[in-house]
Short mmCIF file of C-alpha atoms and ligand atoms in Angstrom, two decimals:
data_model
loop_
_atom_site.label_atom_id
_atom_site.label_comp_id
_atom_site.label_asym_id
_atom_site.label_seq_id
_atom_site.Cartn_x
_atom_site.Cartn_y
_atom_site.Cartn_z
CA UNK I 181 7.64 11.77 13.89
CA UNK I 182 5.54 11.62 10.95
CA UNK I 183 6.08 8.85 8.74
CA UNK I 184 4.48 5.98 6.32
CA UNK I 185 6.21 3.33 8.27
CA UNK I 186 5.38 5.03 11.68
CA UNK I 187 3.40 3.00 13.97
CA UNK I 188 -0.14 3.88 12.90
CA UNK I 189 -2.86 3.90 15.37
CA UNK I 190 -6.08 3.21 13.27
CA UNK I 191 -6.77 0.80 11.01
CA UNK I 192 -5.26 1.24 7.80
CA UNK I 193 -6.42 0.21 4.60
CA UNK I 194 -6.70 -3.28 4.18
CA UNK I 195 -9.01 -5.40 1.97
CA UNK I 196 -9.42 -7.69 4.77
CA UNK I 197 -9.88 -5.73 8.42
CA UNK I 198 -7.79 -6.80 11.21
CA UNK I 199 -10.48 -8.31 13.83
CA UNK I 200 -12.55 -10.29 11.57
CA UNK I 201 -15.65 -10.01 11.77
CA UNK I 202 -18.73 -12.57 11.08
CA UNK I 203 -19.40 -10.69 7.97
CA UNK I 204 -16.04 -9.72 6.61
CA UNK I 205 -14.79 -13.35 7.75
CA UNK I 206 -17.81 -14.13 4.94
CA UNK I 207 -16.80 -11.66 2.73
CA UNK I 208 -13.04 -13.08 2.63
CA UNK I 209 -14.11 -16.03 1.36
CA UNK I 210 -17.09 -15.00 -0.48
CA UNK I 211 -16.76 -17.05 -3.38
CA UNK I 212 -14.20 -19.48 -2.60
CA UNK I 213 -16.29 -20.61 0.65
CA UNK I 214 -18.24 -23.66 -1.49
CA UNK I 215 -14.96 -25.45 -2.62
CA UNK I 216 -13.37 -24.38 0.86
CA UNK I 217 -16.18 -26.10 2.56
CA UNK I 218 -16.03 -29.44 0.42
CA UNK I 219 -12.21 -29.31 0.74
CA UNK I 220 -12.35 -29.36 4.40
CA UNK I 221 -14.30 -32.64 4.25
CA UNK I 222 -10.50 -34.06 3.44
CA UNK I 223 -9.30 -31.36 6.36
CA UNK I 224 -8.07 -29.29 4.09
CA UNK I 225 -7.97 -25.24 4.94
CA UNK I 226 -5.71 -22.55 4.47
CA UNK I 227 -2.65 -21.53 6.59
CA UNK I 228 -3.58 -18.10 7.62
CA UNK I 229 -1.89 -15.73 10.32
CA UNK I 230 -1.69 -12.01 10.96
CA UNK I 231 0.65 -9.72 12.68
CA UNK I 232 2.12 -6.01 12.79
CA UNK I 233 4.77 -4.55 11.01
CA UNK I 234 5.80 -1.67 9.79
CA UNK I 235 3.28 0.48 11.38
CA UNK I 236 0.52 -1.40 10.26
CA UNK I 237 -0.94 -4.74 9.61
CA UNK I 238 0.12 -8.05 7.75
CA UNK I 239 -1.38 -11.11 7.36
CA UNK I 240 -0.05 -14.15 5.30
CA UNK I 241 -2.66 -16.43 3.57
CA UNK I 242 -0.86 -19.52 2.36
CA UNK I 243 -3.84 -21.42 0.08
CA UNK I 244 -1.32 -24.76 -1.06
CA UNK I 245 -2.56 -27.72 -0.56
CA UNK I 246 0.02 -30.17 -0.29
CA UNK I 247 1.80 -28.30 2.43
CA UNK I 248 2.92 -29.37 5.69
CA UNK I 249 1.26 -27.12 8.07
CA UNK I 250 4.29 -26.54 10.35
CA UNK I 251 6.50 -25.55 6.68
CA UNK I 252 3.68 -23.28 6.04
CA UNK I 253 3.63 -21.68 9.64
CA UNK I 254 7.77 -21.69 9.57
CA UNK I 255 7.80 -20.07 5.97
CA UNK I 256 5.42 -17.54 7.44
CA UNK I 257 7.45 -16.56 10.21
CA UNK I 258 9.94 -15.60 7.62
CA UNK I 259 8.18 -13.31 6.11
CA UNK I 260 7.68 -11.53 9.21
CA UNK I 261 11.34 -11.36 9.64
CA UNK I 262 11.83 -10.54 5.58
CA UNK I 263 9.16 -7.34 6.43
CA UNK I 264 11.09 -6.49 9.72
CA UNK I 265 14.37 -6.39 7.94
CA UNK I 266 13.03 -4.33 5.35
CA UNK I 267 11.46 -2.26 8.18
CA UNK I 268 14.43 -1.70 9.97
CA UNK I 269 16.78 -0.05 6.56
CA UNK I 270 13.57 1.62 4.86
CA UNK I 271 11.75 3.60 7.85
CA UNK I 272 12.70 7.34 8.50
CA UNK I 273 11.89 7.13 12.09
CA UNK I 274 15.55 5.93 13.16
CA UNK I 275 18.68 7.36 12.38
CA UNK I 276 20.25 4.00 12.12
CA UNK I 277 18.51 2.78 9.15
CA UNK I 278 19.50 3.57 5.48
CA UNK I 279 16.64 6.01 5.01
CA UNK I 280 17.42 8.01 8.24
CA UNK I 281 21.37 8.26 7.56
CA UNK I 282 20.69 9.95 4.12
CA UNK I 283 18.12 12.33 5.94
CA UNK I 284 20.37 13.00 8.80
CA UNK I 285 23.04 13.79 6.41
CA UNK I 286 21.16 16.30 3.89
CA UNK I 287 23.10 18.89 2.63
CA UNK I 288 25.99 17.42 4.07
CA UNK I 289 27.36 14.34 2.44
CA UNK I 290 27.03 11.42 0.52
CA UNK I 291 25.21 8.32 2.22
CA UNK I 292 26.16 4.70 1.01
CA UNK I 293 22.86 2.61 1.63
CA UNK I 294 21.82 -1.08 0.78
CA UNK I 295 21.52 -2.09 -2.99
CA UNK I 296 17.96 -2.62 -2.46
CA UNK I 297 17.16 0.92 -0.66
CA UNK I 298 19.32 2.35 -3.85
CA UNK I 299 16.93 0.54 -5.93
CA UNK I 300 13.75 1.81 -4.63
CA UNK I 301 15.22 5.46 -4.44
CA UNK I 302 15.99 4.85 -8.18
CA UNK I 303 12.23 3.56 -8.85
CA UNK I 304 10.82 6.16 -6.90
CA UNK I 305 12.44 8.95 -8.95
CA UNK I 306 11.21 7.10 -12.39
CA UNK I 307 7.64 7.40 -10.53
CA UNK I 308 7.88 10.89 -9.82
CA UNK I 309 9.46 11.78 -13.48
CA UNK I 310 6.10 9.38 -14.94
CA UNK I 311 3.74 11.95 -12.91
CA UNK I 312 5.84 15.22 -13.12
CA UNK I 313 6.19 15.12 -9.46
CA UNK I 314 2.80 13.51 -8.15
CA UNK I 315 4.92 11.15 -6.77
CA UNK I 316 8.01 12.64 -4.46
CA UNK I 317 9.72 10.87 -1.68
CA UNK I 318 11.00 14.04 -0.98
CA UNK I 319 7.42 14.88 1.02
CA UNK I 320 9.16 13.97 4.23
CA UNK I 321 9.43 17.80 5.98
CA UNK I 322 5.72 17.86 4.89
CA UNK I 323 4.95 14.43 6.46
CA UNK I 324 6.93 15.05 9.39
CA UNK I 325 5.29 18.92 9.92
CA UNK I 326 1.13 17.46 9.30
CA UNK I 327 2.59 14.88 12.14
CA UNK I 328 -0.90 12.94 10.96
CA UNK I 329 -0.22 10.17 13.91
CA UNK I 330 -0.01 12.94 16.81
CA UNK I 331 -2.50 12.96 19.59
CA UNK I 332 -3.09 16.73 18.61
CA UNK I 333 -2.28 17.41 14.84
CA UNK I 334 -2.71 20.84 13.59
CA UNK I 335 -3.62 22.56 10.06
CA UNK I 336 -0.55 23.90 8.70
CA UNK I 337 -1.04 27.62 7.60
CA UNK I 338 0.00 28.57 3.89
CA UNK I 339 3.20 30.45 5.15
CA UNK I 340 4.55 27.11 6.74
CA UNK I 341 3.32 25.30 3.76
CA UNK I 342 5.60 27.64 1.62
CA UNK I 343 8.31 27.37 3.80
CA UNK I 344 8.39 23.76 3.40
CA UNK I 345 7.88 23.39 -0.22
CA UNK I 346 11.45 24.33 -1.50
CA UNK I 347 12.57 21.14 0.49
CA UNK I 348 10.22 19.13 -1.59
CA UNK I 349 11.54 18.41 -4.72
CA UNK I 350 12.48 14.81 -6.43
CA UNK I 351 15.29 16.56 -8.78
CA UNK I 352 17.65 17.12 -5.44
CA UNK I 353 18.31 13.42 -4.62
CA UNK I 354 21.38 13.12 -6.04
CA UNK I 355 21.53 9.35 -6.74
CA UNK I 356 24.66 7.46 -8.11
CA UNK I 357 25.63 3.69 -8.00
CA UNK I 358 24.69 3.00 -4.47
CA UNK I 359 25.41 6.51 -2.85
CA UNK I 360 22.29 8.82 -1.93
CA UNK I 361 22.99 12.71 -1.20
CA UNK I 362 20.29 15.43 -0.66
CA UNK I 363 21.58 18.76 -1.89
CA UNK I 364 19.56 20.88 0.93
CA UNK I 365 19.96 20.69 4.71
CA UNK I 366 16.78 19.96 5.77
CA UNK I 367 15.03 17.54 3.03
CA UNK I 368 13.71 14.00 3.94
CA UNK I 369 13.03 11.38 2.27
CA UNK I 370 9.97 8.90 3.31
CA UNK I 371 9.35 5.50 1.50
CA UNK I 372 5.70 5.08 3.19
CA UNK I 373 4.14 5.05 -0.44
CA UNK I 374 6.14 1.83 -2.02
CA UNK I 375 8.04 0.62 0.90
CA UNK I 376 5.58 -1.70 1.71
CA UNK I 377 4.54 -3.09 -1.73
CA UNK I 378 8.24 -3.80 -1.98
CA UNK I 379 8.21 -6.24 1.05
CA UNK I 380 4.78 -7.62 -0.31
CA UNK I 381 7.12 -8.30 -3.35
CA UNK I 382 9.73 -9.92 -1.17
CA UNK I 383 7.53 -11.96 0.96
CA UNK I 384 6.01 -13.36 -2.32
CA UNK I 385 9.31 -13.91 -3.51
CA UNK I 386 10.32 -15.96 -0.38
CA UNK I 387 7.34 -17.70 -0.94
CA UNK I 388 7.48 -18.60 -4.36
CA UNK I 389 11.39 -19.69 -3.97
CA UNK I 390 10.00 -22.41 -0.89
CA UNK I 391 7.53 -23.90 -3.41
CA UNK I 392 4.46 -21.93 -2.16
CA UNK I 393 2.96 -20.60 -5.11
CA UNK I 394 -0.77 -20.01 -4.18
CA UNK I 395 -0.50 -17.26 -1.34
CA UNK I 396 -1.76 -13.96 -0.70
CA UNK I 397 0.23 -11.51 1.50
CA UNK I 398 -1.35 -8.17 2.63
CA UNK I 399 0.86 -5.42 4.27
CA UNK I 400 -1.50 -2.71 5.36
CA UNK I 401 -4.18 -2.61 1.76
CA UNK I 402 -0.81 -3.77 -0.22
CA UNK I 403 -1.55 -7.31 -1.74
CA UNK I 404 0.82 -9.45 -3.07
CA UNK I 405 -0.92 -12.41 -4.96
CA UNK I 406 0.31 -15.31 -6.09
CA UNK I 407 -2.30 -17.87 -7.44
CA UNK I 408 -1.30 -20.32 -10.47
CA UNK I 409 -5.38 -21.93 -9.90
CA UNK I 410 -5.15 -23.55 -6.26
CA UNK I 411 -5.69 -26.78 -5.90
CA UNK I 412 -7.35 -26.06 -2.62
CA UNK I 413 -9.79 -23.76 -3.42
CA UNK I 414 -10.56 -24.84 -7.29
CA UNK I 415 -10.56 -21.21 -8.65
CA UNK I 416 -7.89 -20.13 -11.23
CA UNK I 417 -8.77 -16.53 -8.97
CA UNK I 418 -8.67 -15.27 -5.99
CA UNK I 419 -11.23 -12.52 -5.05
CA UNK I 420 -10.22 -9.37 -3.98
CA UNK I 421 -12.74 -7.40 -1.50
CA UNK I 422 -12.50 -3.68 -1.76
CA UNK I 423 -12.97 -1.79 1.48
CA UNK I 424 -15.62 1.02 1.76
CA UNK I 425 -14.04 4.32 2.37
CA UNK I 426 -16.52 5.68 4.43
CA UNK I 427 -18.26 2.80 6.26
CA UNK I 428 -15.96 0.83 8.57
CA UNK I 429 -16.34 -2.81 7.91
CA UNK I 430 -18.38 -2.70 5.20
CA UNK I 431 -17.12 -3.64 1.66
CA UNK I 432 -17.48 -1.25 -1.52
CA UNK I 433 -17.52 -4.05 -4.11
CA UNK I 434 -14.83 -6.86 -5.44
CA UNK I 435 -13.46 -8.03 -8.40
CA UNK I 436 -11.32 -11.55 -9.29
CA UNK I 437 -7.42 -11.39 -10.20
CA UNK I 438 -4.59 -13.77 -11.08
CA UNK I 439 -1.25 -13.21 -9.73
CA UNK I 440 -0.54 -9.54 -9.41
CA UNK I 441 -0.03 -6.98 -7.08
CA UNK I 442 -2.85 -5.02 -5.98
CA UNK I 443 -2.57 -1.63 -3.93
CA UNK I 444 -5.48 0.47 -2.23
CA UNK I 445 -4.25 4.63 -1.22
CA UNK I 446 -7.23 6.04 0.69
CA UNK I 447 -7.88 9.05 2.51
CA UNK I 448 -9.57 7.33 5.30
CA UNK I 449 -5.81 6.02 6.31
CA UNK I 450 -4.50 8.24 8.34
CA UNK I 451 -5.81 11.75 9.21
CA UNK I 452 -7.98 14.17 11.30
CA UNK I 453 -10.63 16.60 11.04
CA UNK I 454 -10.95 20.45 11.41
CA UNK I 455 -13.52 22.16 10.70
CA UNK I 456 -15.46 19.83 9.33
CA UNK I 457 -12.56 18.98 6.39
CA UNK I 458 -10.56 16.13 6.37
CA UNK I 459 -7.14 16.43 6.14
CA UNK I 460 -5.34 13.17 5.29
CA UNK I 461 -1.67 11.68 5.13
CA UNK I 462 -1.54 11.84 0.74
CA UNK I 463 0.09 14.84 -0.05
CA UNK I 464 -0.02 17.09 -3.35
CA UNK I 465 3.98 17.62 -3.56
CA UNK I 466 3.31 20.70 -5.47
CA UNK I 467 0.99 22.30 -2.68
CA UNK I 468 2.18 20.89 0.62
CA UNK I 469 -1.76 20.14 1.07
CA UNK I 470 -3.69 16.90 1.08
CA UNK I 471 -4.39 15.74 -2.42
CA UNK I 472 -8.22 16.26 -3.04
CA UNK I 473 -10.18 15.36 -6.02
CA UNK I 474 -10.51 11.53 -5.10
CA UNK I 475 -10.94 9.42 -2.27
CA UNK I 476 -9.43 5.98 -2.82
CA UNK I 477 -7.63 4.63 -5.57
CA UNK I 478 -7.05 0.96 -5.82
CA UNK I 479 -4.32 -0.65 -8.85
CA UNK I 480 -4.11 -3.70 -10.16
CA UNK I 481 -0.27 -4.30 -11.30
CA UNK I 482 2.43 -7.21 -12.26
CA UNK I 483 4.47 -6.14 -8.47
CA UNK I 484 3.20 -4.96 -5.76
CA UNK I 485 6.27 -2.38 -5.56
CA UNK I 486 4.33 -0.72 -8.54
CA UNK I 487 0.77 -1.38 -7.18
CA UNK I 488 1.93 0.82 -4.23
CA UNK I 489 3.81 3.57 -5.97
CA UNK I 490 1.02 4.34 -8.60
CA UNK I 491 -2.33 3.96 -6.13
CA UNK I 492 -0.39 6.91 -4.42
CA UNK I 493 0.48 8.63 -7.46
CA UNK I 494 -2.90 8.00 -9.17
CA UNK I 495 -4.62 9.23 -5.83
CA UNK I 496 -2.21 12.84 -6.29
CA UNK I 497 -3.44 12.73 -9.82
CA UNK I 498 -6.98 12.56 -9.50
CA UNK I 499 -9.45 11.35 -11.51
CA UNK I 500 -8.66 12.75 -14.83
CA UNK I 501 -5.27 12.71 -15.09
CA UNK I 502 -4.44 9.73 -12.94
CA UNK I 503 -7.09 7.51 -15.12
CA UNK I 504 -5.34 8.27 -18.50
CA UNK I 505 -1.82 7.97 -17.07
CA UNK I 506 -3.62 3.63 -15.83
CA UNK I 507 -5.07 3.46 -19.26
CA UNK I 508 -1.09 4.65 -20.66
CA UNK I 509 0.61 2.15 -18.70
CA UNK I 510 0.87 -1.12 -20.28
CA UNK I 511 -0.64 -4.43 -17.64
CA UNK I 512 -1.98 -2.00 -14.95
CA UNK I 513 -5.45 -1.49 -14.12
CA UNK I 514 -7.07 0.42 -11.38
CA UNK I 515 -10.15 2.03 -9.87
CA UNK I 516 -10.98 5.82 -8.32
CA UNK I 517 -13.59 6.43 -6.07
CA UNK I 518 -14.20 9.95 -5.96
CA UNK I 519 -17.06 12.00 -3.68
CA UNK I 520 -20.24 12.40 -5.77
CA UNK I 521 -22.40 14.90 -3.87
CA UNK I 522 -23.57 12.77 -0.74
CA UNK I 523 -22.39 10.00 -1.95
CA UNK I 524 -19.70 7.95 -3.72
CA UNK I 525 -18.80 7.41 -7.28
CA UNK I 526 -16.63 5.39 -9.01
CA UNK I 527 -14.38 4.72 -11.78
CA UNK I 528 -12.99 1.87 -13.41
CA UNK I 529 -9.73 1.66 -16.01
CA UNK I 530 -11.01 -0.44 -19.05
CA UNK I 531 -9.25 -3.94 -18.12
CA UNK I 532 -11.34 -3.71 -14.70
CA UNK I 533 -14.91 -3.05 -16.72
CA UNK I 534 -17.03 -5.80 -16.05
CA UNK I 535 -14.95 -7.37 -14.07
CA UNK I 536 -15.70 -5.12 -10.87
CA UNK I 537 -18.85 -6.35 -8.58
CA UNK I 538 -20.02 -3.12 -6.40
CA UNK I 539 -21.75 -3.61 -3.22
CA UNK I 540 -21.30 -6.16 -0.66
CA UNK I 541 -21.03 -9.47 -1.12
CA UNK I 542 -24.48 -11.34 -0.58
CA UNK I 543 -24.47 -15.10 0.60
P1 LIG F 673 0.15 5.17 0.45
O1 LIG F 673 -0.64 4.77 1.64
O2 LIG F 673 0.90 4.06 -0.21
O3 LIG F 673 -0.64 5.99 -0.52
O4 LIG F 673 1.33 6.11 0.97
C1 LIG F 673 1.09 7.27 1.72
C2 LIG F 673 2.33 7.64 2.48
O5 LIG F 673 3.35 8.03 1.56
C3 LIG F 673 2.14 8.82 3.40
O6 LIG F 673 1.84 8.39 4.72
C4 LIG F 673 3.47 9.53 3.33
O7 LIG F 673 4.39 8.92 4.22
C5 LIG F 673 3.92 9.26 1.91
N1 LIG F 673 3.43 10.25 0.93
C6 LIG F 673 2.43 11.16 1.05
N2 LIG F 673 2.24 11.85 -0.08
C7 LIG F 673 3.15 11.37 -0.98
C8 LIG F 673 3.46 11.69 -2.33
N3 LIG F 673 2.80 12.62 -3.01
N4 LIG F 673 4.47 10.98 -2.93
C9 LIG F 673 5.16 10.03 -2.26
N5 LIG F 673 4.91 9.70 -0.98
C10 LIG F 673 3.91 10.34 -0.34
MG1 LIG F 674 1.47 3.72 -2.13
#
C-alpha cells in the first residue's frame, strides 16, 4: 500500500547516508572535526546511533558534553519509542491507527482520533489553504494507486488520473474539535509529508525536557536541531550537508544553522523510471501527476513540523511560486535545485545567500 510512512526500500533523503562512508563520515563532521579531534584528547565524542522507523531512517546525534553516556544512550532509546508511537497513530498502512480509522470510515462517519493527529490534520489544512492546494493530505488514492514502493509500479493513464482526482481535495476533511470525517467514500488521507518532521519535533522536545540541548535528530532528510553553541564541539553551529540529487553519496554543498528545523523533499526519494522519465512519490494535487519543475527543495524553519510541510509544498510549487511564497513567510529560508539542461541549478531564498557553500566539502 502506498504510503509516506510505508517501509521504503531505498535510501531516502537524508543529509547524512545510512552506511557511512569514509567520505561522508568526513563530510559529517567537516568543520567541526578540528575541535572534535582536540576534544577527544579529554575522551570526549558525541553519542551517536541510528535506526529505522517509520519507513525510513533515524539517527540521533546527542553533541552534550557533560552527559553520562548511558543517560545519553537511554534518552535515545526514547526517542525511538516517541517515533514508534507516533508511527503507530499517524501511518495509513493499518486500520488500527488514527489515520487508517478516518480512511476506513470515509463517507461514512465521524472518527475521534488523538489530540495530536487532530492537530496535524488542522496544520495540514492551514498548509494546503497557504498554497491553494499544493499541499493536500488528501493525495492518499493517488499515493496508494502510483504504489511507488511496488516491485512493479506502473504509469497511471490520464483516465485513472481523472478518476482519482475528485477524491483529492483538502476542503472535504471535515475537521471539528477532535473528530475527523471525510465526506466521500473512498478519500485517504496520508501524513508522509509532515508526519515525520512532527516526531523530529517531539524527539527534540524529549530531548530538550532531559537537559540535552545540543542534539541533532534526523528522520529520513527531516532534521531537528537543537544547538545553543556546544560545548563539545566549540561552534555556536552545526553544519548541515546537503545531499546531491543525482550522485549517490556525494554532497551538493552545505551551509551552517542554529537551532531550527531543516527539511529536504527530493525526487530521488522514492520512484521509478519509464521511458526514460522519472516518475516520483511528490504529487501535483491538482494533476494526480508527479510535481515537475524542481528537483529538491530543502527549508530552513523554527519546527521541523513546518520544515517538512513546506519542502513538500515548495517542491509542488516550483521554483517561482514556491520561492516567493519562502521569501513571504516570516523565519523560513530554503533552497530549490531545479534541472538546468545537463546539469543542476540552484536557488537560494535571501536569508540562505552567502551562507550556502556548493560542492563538496574539501579537507
Ligand atoms: P516529503 O518527502 O516530505 O516531501 O513527503 C512526500 C510524501 O507525502 C509522499 O510519499 C506522499 O505520501 C505524500 N505526498 C505526496 N504529494 C503530496 C502533496 N502534494 N501534499 C501532501 N502530501 C503529499
Ligand atoms: Mg515534507
Amino acid at each position: 500500500m502506498g504510503s509516506g510512512l510505508s517501509p521504503d526500500k531505498r535510501t531516502v533523503g537524508r543529509q547524512f547516508p545510512p552506511r557511512m562512508t569514509r567520505k561522508t563520515l568526513r563530510a559529517f563532521f567537516y568543520a567541526q572535526l578540528l575541535t572534535v579531534a582536540a576534544c577527544s584528547n579529554q575522551g570526549l565524542e558525541p553519542v551517536r546511533r541510528e535506526s529505522t522507523v517509520m519507513g525510513t531512517f533515524v539517527s540521533v546525534t546527542i553533541f552534550d558534553e557533560h552527559v553520562r553516556r548511558e543517560f545519553a544512550q537511554a534518552m535515545i532509546d526514547s526517542v525511538f519509542e516517541e517515533m514508534k508511537r507516533i508511527e503507530s497513530i499517524a501511518t495509513d498502512y493499518a486500520d488500527s491507527s488514527d489515520i487508517g480509522q478516518v480512511n476506513a470510515h470515509a463517507g461514512i462517519e465521524t472518527v475521534s482520533v488523538s489530540k495530536e493527529i487532530a492537530r496535524l490534520v488542522e496544520e495540514s489544512i492551514l498548509y494546503s489553504e497557504t498554497s491553494l492546494g499544493a499541499f493536500d493530505i488528501t493525495v492518499g488514492p493517488l499515493v496508494h494507486s502510483w504504489d511507488f514502493l511496488s516491485d512493479s509500479p506502473r504509469v497511471l493513464s490520464r483516465a485513472e488520473l481523472n478518476g482519482l482526482l475528485p477524491l483529492v481535495n483538502y476542503r472535504n476533511i471535515v475537521w471539528e474539535n477532535d473528530k475527523v470525517f471525510l465526506k466521500k467514500k473512498g478519500m485517504r488521507l496520508d501524513l508522509g509529508a509532515i508526519a515525520k518532521g512532527y516526531a523530529v519535533d517531539r524527539a527534540i522536545a524529549l530531548l530538550k525536557r532531559r537537559g540535552l540541548t545540543n542534539v541533532i535528530v534526523d528522520l529520513g532528510g527531516n532534521l531537528g536541531v537543537s544547538w545553543d553553541g556546544t560545548r563539545l564541539l566549540d561552534s555556536t553551529r552545526a553544519t548541515i550537508f546537503i545531499r546531491h540529487p543525482r550522485r549517490d553519496g556525494e554532497m551538493f554543498g552545505h551551509f551552517e544553522v542554529g537551532t531550527s528545523g531543516v527539511s529536504t523533499s527530493g525526487d530521488y526519494q522514492r520512484y521509478f523510471t519509464s521511458g526514460g522519465v522519472r516518475y516520483h512519490h511528490i504529487l501535483d494535487p491538482h494533476t494526480g501527476e508527479p510535481a515537475r519543475d524542481v528537483v529538491s527543495v530543502t527549508i530552513v524553519a523554527g519546527d521541523a513540523t513546518k520544515a517538512d510541510a513546506l519542502s513538500t509544498t515548495v517542491f509542488v510549487l516550483g521554483r517561482e511560486k514556491g520561492m516567493s511564497l519562502i521569501e513571504d513567510l516570516k523565519d523560513v529560508e530554503g533552497m530549490i535545485i531545479h534541472e538546468q539542461g545537463d546539469t543542476l541549478g540552484y536557488m537560494l531564498s535571501s536569508g540562505l545567500k552567502g551562507r550556502f557553500v556548493w560542492g563538496e566539502p574539501r579537507d
